[in-house]
Amino acid sequence: MSIAVRWAKRRVLVASIGAIVLYYFLSSSYQKYQISTVIPRTKPEDVWEFVADFSQMRKLNPTILNFNILADHGNFEHWKYTVTYDERLSHWPYLVNTAIGHFSVRKLPEAEGGQYSVASTHKTCFLLGLFCLNSKGEFKMSRIHQNDTVCEETVFFQCPFFFGRLCRREVEFQRQAIMRNLESHFRQKLHG
């Protein structure tokens, strides 16, 4: 076997191993995150209407920089809209990503719990759209006790193995900030 053939086989082997290692570190899996809070003396409908309005999301989520509604249709019972938005990472603020979100806003039938729901899917892209991740979530509001509203959010987010901790910290920061700011908004509304 000639030296050139051996070098060619080694290059193919090294490239193959490199590709496998790169795939392993960048391959994505889904993780789950859940959070809930109780907002005293509020109606679930009021919280639902506030959360469903994406223009309020800039008040709730401090990482969102700007947004543009691309489409919306439906009625009060079931409203759908699509939005594109730019956001910065909370723990790495000089990195900005662009996302597109599809939202479904509706009151669930009694057979499904009768809760108010804002469900969404998102495609978040980095590096000028070369690397994208998907997520989906649902924010549910329902009455608890007599005059309080419980808010529950479940998020499934895609994250490369190598960036697992960074993704988790980002999701936790955003979801906790949204719940805190939501509580604060309705607390001020009660006392204002």
Coordinates of C-alpha atoms in Angstrom, one line a residue:
M1 CA 0.0 0.0 0.0
S2 CA 1.4 3.4 -1.0
I3 CA 2.0 6.2 1.5
A4 CA -0.5 8.4 -0.4
V5 CA -3.3 5.8 0.1
R6 CA -2.5 5.4 3.8
W7 CA -2.6 9.2 4.3
A8 CA -5.9 9.4 2.4
K9 CA -7.4 6.6 4.6
R10 CA -6.1 8.4 7.8
R11 CA -7.7 11.7 6.6
V12 CA -11.0 10.0 6.0
L13 CA -10.8 8.3 9.4
V14 CA -9.9 11.5 11.2
A15 CA -12.7 13.4 9.3
S16 CA -15.2 10.7 10.2
I17 CA -14.3 10.7 13.8
G18 CA -14.4 14.5 13.9
A19 CA -17.8 14.5 12.3
I20 CA -19.1 12.0 14.9
V21 CA -17.7 14.0 17.8
L22 CA -19.1 17.2 16.4
Y23 CA -22.5 15.6 15.9
Y24 CA -22.4 14.3 19.4
F25 CA -21.7 17.7 20.9
L26 CA -24.2 19.6 18.7
S27 CA -27.0 17.0 18.5
S28 CA -30.1 18.3 20.3
S29 CA -32.4 16.6 22.7
Y30 CA -35.6 18.0 24.3
Q31 CA -35.7 19.0 28.0
K32 CA -38.7 19.9 30.0
Y33 CA -39.2 22.9 32.4
Q34 CA -42.3 23.7 34.5
I35 CA -43.1 26.7 36.6
S36 CA -46.2 27.9 38.4
T37 CA -47.4 30.8 40.5
V38 CA -50.6 32.0 42.1
I39 CA -51.7 35.6 41.5
P40 CA -54.1 36.7 44.2
R41 CA -57.4 38.4 43.6
T42 CA -57.4 38.2 39.8
K43 CA -59.6 36.6 37.2
P44 CA -58.0 33.9 34.9
E45 CA -59.5 35.7 31.9
D46 CA -57.6 39.0 32.8
V47 CA -54.3 37.2 33.1
W48 CA -55.0 35.2 29.9
E49 CA -55.7 38.4 27.9
F50 CA -52.6 40.1 29.2
V51 CA -50.3 37.1 28.5
A52 CA -51.9 36.4 25.1
D53 CA -51.0 40.0 23.9
F54 CA -47.4 39.7 22.6
S55 CA -46.9 43.5 23.0
Q56 CA -47.1 42.8 26.8
M57 CA -44.3 40.2 26.5
R58 CA -41.6 42.9 26.3
K59 CA -42.8 43.9 29.8
L60 CA -42.7 40.3 31.0
N61 CA -39.6 39.0 29.3
P62 CA -36.6 41.3 29.7
T63 CA -34.6 39.5 26.9
I64 CA -36.9 40.5 24.1
L65 CA -35.6 43.5 22.1
N66 CA -38.2 43.9 19.4
F67 CA -41.0 42.1 17.6
N68 CA -43.2 42.1 14.5
I69 CA -46.6 40.4 14.2
L70 CA -46.6 38.6 10.8
A71 CA -50.1 37.2 10.8
D72 CA -53.2 36.9 13.0
H73 CA -56.6 35.5 12.7
G74 CA -59.5 33.9 14.6
N75 CA -61.8 35.2 17.3
F76 CA -62.1 35.5 21.1
E77 CA -62.6 31.8 21.5
H78 CA -59.6 30.8 19.4
W79 CA -57.1 33.3 18.2
K80 CA -53.9 32.5 16.4
Y81 CA -51.0 34.7 15.5
T82 CA -47.4 34.5 14.2
V83 CA -44.6 36.8 15.4
T84 CA -40.9 37.2 14.7
Y85 CA -38.8 38.6 17.5
D86 CA -35.2 39.4 18.4
E87 CA -33.9 38.6 21.9
R88 CA -30.6 38.6 23.7
L89 CA -29.4 35.9 26.0
S90 CA -29.6 36.8 29.6
H91 CA -26.3 35.2 30.5
W92 CA -24.5 36.2 27.3
P93 CA -26.2 39.5 26.4
Y94 CA -24.0 40.3 23.4
L95 CA -25.4 37.3 21.5
V96 CA -28.7 38.1 19.8
N97 CA -31.0 35.5 18.2
T98 CA -34.0 35.8 16.0
A99 CA -37.1 33.6 16.6
I100 CA -40.4 33.0 15.0
G101 CA -43.3 32.0 17.2
H102 CA -46.7 30.6 16.4
F103 CA -49.3 31.2 19.1
S104 CA -52.7 29.6 19.8
V105 CA -54.8 31.4 22.3
R106 CA -58.0 29.8 23.5
K107 CA -60.2 28.7 26.4
L108 CA -60.0 25.0 26.7
P109 CA -63.3 23.1 26.8
E110 CA -64.5 21.8 30.1
A111 CA -63.5 18.2 29.0
E112 CA -59.9 19.5 28.8
G113 CA -59.9 21.3 32.1
G114 CA -61.7 24.5 31.2
Q115 CA -58.5 26.5 31.6
Y116 CA -57.3 29.5 29.6
S117 CA -54.4 28.6 27.4
V118 CA -51.7 30.3 25.4
A119 CA -49.8 27.5 23.5
S120 CA -46.8 28.3 21.3
T121 CA -44.1 26.8 19.2
H122 CA -40.8 28.6 18.5
K123 CA -37.9 28.3 16.1
T124 CA -34.9 30.2 17.5
C125 CA -32.0 30.8 15.2
F126 CA -28.4 31.8 15.9
L127 CA -25.4 32.6 13.7
L128 CA -27.5 34.4 11.0
G129 CA -29.9 31.5 10.8
L130 CA -27.3 28.8 10.4
F131 CA -28.1 27.1 13.7
C132 CA -31.8 26.8 14.9
L133 CA -33.5 25.2 17.9
N134 CA -37.1 24.4 18.5
S135 CA -39.3 24.7 21.5
K136 CA -42.9 24.4 22.4
G137 CA -44.8 25.4 25.5
E138 CA -48.2 26.0 27.0
F139 CA -49.2 28.7 29.6
K140 CA -52.4 27.8 31.4
M141 CA -54.4 30.0 33.7
S142 CA -57.3 28.8 35.9
R143 CA -59.2 29.8 39.0
I144 CA -58.0 28.5 42.3
H145 CA -59.9 29.1 45.6
Q146 CA -62.5 31.8 45.0
N147 CA -60.7 34.8 43.7
D148 CA -57.1 33.7 42.8
T149 CA -55.6 32.6 39.5
V150 CA -53.0 29.8 39.2
C151 CA -50.6 30.1 36.3
E152 CA -48.8 27.0 35.1
E153 CA -46.3 26.9 32.3
T154 CA -44.7 23.9 30.7
V155 CA -41.9 24.3 28.2
F156 CA -40.1 21.7 26.1
F157 CA -36.9 23.1 24.6
Q158 CA -34.3 21.7 22.3
C159 CA -30.7 22.0 23.3
P160 CA -27.4 20.6 22.1
F161 CA -25.8 18.3 24.6
F162 CA -22.7 20.4 24.9
F163 CA -24.8 23.6 25.8
G164 CA -27.2 21.9 28.2
R165 CA -26.5 24.0 31.2
L166 CA -26.5 27.2 29.3
C167 CA -29.9 26.4 27.7
R168 CA -31.4 25.4 31.0
R169 CA -30.2 28.6 32.7
E170 CA -31.6 30.7 29.9
V171 CA -35.0 29.0 30.1
E172 CA -35.1 29.2 33.9
F173 CA -34.1 32.9 33.8
Q174 CA -36.8 33.8 31.2
R175 CA -39.6 31.8 32.7
Q176 CA -38.9 33.0 36.2
A177 CA -38.7 36.6 35.1
I178 CA -42.0 36.3 33.2
M179 CA -43.8 34.9 36.3
R180 CA -42.3 37.6 38.6
N181 CA -43.2 40.4 36.3
L182 CA -46.7 39.0 35.8
E183 CA -47.2 38.9 39.6
S184 CA -45.8 42.4 39.9
H185 CA -48.1 43.8 37.1
F186 CA -51.2 42.4 38.8
R187 CA -50.1 43.4 42.3
Q188 CA -49.6 47.0 41.0
K189 CA -53.0 46.8 39.4
L190 CA -54.6 45.8 42.7
H191 CA -52.9 48.6 44.6
G192 CA -52.9 51.2 41.9

